[in-house]
mmCIF file of C-alpha atoms in Angstrom:
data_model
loop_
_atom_site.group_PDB
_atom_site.id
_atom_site.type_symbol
_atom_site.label_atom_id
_atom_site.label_comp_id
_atom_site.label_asym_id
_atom_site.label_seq_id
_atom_site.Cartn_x
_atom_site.Cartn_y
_atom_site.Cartn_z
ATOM 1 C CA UNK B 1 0.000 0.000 0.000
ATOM 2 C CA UNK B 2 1.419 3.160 -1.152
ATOM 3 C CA UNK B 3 1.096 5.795 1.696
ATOM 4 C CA UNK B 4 -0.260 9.647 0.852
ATOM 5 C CA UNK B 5 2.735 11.851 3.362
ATOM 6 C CA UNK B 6 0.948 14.840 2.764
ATOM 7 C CA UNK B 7 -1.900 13.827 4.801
ATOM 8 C CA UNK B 8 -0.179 11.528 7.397
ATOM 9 C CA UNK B 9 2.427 14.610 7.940
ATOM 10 C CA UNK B 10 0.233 16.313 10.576
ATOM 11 C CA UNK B 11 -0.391 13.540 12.708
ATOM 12 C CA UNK B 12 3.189 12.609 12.486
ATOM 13 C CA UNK B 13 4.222 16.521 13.385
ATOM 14 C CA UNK B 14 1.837 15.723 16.387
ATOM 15 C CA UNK B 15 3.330 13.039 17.927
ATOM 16 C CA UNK B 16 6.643 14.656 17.407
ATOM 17 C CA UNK B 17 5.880 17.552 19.055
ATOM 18 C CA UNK B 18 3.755 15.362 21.907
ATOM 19 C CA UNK B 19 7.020 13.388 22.068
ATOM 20 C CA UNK B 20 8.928 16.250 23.535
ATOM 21 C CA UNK B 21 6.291 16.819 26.259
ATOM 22 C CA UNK B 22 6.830 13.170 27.196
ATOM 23 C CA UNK B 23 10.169 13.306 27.449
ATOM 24 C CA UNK B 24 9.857 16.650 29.634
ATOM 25 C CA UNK B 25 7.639 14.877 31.502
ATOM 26 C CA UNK B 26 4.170 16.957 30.499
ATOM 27 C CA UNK B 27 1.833 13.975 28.760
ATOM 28 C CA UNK B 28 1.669 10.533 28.700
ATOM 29 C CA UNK B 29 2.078 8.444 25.089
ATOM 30 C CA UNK B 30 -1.136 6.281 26.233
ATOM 31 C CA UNK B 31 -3.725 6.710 28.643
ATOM 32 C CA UNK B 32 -3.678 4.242 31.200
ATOM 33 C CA UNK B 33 -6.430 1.713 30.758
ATOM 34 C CA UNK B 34 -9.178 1.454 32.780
ATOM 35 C CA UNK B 35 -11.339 -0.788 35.262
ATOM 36 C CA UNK B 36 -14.338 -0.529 34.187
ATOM 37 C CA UNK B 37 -17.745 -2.353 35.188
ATOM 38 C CA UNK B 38 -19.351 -4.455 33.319
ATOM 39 C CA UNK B 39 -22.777 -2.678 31.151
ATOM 40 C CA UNK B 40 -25.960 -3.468 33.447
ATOM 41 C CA UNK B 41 -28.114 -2.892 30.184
ATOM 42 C CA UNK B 42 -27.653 -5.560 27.665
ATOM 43 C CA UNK B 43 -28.207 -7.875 25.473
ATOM 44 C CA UNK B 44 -27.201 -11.539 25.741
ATOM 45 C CA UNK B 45 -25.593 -13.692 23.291
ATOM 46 C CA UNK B 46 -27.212 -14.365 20.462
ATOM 47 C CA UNK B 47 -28.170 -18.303 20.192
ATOM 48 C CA UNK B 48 -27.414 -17.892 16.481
ATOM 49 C CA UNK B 49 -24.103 -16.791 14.565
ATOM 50 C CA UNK B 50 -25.146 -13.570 12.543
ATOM 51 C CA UNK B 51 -23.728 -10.126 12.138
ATOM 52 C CA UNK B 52 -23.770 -6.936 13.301
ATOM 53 C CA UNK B 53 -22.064 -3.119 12.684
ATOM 54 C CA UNK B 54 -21.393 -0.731 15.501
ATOM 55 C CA UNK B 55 -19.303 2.919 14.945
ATOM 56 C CA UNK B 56 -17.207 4.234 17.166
ATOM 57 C CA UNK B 57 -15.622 7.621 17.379
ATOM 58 C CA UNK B 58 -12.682 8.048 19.389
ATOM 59 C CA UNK B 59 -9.895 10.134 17.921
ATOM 60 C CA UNK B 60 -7.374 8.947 15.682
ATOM 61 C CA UNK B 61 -9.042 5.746 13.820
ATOM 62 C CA UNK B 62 -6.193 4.334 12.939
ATOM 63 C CA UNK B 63 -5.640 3.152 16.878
ATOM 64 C CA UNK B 64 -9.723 2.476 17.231
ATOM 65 C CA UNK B 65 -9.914 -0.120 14.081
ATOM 66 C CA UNK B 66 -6.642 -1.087 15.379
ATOM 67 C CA UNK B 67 -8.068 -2.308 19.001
ATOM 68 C CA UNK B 68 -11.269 -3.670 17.466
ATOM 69 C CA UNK B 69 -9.747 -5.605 15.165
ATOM 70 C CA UNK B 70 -8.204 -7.818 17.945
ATOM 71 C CA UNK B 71 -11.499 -8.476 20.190
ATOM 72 C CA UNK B 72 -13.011 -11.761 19.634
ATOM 73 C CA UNK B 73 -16.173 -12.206 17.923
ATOM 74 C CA UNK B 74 -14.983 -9.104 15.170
ATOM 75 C CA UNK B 75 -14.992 -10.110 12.429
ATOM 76 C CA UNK B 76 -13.641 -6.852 10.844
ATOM 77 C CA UNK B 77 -13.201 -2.836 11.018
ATOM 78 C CA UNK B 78 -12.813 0.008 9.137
ATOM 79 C CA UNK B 79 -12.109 3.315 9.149
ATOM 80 C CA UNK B 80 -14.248 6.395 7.928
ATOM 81 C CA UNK B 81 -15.780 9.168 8.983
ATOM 82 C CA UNK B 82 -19.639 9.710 10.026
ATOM 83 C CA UNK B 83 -21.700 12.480 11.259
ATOM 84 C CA UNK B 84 -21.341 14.686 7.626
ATOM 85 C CA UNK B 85 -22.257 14.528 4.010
ATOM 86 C CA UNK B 86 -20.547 12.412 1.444
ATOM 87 C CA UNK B 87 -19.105 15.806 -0.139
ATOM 88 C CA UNK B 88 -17.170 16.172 2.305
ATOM 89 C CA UNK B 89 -16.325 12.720 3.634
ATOM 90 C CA UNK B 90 -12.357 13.310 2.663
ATOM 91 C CA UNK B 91 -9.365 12.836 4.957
ATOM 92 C CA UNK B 92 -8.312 16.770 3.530
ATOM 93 C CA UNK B 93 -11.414 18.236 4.492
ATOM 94 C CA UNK B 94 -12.673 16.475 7.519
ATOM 95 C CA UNK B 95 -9.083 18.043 8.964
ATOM 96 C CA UNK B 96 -9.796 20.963 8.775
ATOM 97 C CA UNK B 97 -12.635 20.263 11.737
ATOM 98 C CA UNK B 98 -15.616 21.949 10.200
ATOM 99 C CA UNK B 99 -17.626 19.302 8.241
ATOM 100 C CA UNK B 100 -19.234 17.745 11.049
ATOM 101 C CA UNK B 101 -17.489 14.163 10.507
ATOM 102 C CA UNK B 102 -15.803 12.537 13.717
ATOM 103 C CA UNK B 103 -13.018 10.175 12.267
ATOM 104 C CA UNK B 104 -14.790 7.029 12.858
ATOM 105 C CA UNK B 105 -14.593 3.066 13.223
ATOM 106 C CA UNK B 106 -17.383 0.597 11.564
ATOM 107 C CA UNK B 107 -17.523 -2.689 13.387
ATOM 108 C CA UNK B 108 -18.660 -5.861 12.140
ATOM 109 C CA UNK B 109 -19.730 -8.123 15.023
ATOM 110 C CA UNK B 110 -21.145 -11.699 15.641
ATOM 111 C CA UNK B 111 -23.967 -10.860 18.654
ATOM 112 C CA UNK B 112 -23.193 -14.516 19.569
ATOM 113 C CA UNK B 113 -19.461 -14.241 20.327
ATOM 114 C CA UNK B 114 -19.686 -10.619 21.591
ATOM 115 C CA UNK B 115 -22.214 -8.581 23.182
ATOM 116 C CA UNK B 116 -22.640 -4.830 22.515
ATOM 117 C CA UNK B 117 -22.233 -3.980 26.168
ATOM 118 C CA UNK B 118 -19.204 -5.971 25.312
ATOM 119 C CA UNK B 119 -17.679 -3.642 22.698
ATOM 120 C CA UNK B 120 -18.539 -0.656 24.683
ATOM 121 C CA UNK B 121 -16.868 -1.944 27.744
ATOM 122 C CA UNK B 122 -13.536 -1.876 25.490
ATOM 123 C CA UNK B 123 -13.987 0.986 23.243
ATOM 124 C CA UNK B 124 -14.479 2.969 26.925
ATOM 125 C CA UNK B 125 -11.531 1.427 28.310
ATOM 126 C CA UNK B 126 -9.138 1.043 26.044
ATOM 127 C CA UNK B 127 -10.268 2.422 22.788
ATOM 128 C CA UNK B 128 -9.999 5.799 23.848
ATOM 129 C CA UNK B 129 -10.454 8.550 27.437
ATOM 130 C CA UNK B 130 -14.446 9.649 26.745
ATOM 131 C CA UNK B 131 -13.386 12.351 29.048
ATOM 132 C CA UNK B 132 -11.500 14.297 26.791
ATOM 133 C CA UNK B 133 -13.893 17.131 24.754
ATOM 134 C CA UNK B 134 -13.201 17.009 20.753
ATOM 135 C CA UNK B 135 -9.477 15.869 21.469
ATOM 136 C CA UNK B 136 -7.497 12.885 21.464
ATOM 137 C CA UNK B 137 -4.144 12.819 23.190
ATOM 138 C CA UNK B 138 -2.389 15.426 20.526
ATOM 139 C CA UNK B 139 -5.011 15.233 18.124
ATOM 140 C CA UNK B 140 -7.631 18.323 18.772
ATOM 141 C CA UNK B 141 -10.704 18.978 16.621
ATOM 142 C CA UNK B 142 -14.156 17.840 16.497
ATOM 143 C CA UNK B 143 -13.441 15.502 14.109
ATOM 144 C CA UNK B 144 -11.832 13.740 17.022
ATOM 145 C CA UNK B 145 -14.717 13.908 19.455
ATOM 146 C CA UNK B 146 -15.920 10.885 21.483
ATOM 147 C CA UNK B 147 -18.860 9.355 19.851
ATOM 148 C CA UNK B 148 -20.922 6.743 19.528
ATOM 149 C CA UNK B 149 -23.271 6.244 16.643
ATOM 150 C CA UNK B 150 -25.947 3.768 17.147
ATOM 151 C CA UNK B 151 -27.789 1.727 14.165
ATOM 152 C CA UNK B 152 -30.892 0.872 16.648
ATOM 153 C CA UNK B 153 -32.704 1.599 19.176
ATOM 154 C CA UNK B 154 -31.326 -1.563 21.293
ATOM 155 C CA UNK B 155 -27.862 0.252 21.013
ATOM 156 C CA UNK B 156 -29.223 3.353 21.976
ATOM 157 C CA UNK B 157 -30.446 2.472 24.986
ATOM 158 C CA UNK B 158 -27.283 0.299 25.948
ATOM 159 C CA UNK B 159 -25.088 2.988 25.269
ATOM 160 C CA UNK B 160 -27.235 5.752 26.706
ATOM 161 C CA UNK B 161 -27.585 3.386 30.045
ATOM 162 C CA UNK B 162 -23.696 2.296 30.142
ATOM 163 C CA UNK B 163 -22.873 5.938 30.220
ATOM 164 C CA UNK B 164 -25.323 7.321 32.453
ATOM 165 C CA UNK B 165 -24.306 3.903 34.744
ATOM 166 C CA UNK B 166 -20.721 5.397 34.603
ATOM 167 C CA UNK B 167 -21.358 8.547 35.052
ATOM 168 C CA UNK B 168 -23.618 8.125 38.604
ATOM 169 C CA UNK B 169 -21.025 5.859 39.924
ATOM 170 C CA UNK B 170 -18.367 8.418 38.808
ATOM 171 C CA UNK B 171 -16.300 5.787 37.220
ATOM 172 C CA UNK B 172 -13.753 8.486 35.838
ATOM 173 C CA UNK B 173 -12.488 11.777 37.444
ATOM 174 C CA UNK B 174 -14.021 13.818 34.876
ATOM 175 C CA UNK B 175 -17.107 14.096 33.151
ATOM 176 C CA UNK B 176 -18.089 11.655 29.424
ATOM 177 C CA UNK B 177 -18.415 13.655 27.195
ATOM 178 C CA UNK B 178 -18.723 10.964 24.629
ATOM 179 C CA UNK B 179 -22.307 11.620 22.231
ATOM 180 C CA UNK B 180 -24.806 9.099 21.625
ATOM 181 C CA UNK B 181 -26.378 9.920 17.938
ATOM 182 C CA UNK B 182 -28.236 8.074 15.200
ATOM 183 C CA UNK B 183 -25.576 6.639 12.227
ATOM 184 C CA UNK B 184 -27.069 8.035 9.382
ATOM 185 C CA UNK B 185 -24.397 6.943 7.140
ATOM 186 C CA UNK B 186 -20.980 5.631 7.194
ATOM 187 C CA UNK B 187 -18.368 6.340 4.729
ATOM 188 C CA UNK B 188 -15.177 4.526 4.024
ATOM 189 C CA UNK B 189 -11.803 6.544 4.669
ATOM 190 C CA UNK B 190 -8.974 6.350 1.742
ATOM 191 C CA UNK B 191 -7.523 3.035 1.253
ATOM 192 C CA UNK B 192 -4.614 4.306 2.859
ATOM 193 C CA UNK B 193 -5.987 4.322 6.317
ATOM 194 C CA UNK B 194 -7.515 0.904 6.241
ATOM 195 C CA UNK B 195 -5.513 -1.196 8.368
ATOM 196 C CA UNK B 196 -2.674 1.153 8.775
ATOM 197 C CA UNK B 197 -1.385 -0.217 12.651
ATOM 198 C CA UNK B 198 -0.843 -3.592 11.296
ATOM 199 C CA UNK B 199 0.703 -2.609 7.769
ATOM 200 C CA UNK B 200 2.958 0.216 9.617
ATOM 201 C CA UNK B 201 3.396 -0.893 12.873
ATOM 202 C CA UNK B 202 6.707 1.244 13.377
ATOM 203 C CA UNK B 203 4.966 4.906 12.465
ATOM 204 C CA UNK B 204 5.732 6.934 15.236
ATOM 205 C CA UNK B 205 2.466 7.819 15.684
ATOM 206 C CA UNK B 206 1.241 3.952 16.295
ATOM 207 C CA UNK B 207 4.084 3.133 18.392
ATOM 208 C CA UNK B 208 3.659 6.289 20.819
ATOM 209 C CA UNK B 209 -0.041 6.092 20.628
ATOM 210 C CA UNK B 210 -1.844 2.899 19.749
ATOM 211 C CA UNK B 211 -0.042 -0.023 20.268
ATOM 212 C CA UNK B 212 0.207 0.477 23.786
ATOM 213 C CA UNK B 213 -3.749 0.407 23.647
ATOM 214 C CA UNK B 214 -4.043 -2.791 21.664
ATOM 215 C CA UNK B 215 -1.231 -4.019 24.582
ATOM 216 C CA UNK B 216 -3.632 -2.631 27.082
ATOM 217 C CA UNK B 217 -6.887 -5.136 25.636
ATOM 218 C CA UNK B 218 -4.843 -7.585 25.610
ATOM 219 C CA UNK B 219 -3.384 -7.054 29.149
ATOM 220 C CA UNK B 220 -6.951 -6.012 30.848
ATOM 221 C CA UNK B 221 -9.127 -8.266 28.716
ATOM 222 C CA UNK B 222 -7.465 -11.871 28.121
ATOM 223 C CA UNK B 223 -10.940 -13.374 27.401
ATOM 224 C CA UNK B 224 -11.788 -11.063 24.627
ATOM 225 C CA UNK B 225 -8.030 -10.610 23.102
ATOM 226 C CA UNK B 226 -7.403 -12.560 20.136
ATOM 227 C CA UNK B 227 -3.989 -12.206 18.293
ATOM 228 C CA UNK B 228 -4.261 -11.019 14.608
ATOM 229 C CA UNK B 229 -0.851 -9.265 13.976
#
């Protein structure tokens, strides 16, 4: 795969620049992963093998697809962007933070291997910090927001419930920010971006930022980690 610089550049000048902080002892290169409890709302496993698509928004989707991709009962993800139009559904323009796209992560799913509840248990504590408002680590810009973007009403009201479970018990030290809206369409990033931990696994960027999360599923969740790269 044949990489485009000119877009990647930014994100690399980011985790250059976030580097330095680490070293001077200002930021941290992963958040640490968290303990989380287990959704109260839920659906149980399916009797039946069958599929189903969740999206996730959670900064940078190259580290989101990255973690997904290595929970059991996935059978794949992708990035793209959701929450805009398909003019503007372009890595160059959902940059610039005005088109109302959140980078975002399309999850295909067997309901009998994995339940919902499941997948938002991990994409809260690992995936991403659902504290932080339309930033990622050093990505900033609402096309980095914490989202989720529910394809039915079931998901809805899981993810409405696991965050408002959360939130009473005070699970983090600061307040989710994370939205809960409708997926009115999803739309496929360049092919560029697809799979881009696993095909450049020694870009600064996933080394600094989202390896150590895939090391933190596999760490925090045994029973759900399954090796792919």
């Amino acid at each position: 795969m044949t990489l485009n610089y000119q877009f990647t550049q930014p994100r690399l000048l980011a985790t250059i620049v976030f580097g330095i902080l680490l070293v001077a002892g200002c930021g941290n290169s992963s958040q640490a992963a968290m303990s989380l409890p287990s959704a109260k709302v839920d659906t149980p496993l399916a009797t039946k093998k069958g599929e189903q698509i969740a999206v996730f928004s959670g900064g940078c989707f190259w580290g989101v697809e990255a973690v997904f991709e290595h929970v059991k009962g996935v059978n794949d993800a992708w990035s793209g962007y959701a929450g805009g139009s398909s003019v503007t559904a372009k890595y160059d323009i959902v940059s610039s933070g005005m088109t109302g796209h959140a980078e975002s992560v399309k999850v295909s799913f067997d309901p009998s291997k994995v339940t919902y509840g499941e997948l938002l248990k991990v994409f809260f504590s690992v995936a991403h910090d659902p504290t932080q408002l339309n930033r990622q680590g050093p990505d900033s810009g609402t096309q980095y927001r914490s989202a989720i973007f529910y394809t039915n009403a079931e998901q809805q009201r899981i993810a409405t419930a696991y965050i408002a479970q959360m939130s009473a018990a005070k699970t983090f030290p600061a307040k989710i920010v994370t939205q809960v809206n409708p997926l009115k369409a999803f739309y496929m990033a360049e092919d560029y971006h697809q799979d881009f931990a696993r095909l450049n696994p020694s870009h600064p960027y996933i080394v600094y930022h989202d390896l150590p999360k895939v090391q933190n599923l596999k760490k925090q969740f045994p029973q759900w980690y399954v090796a792919k790269y």
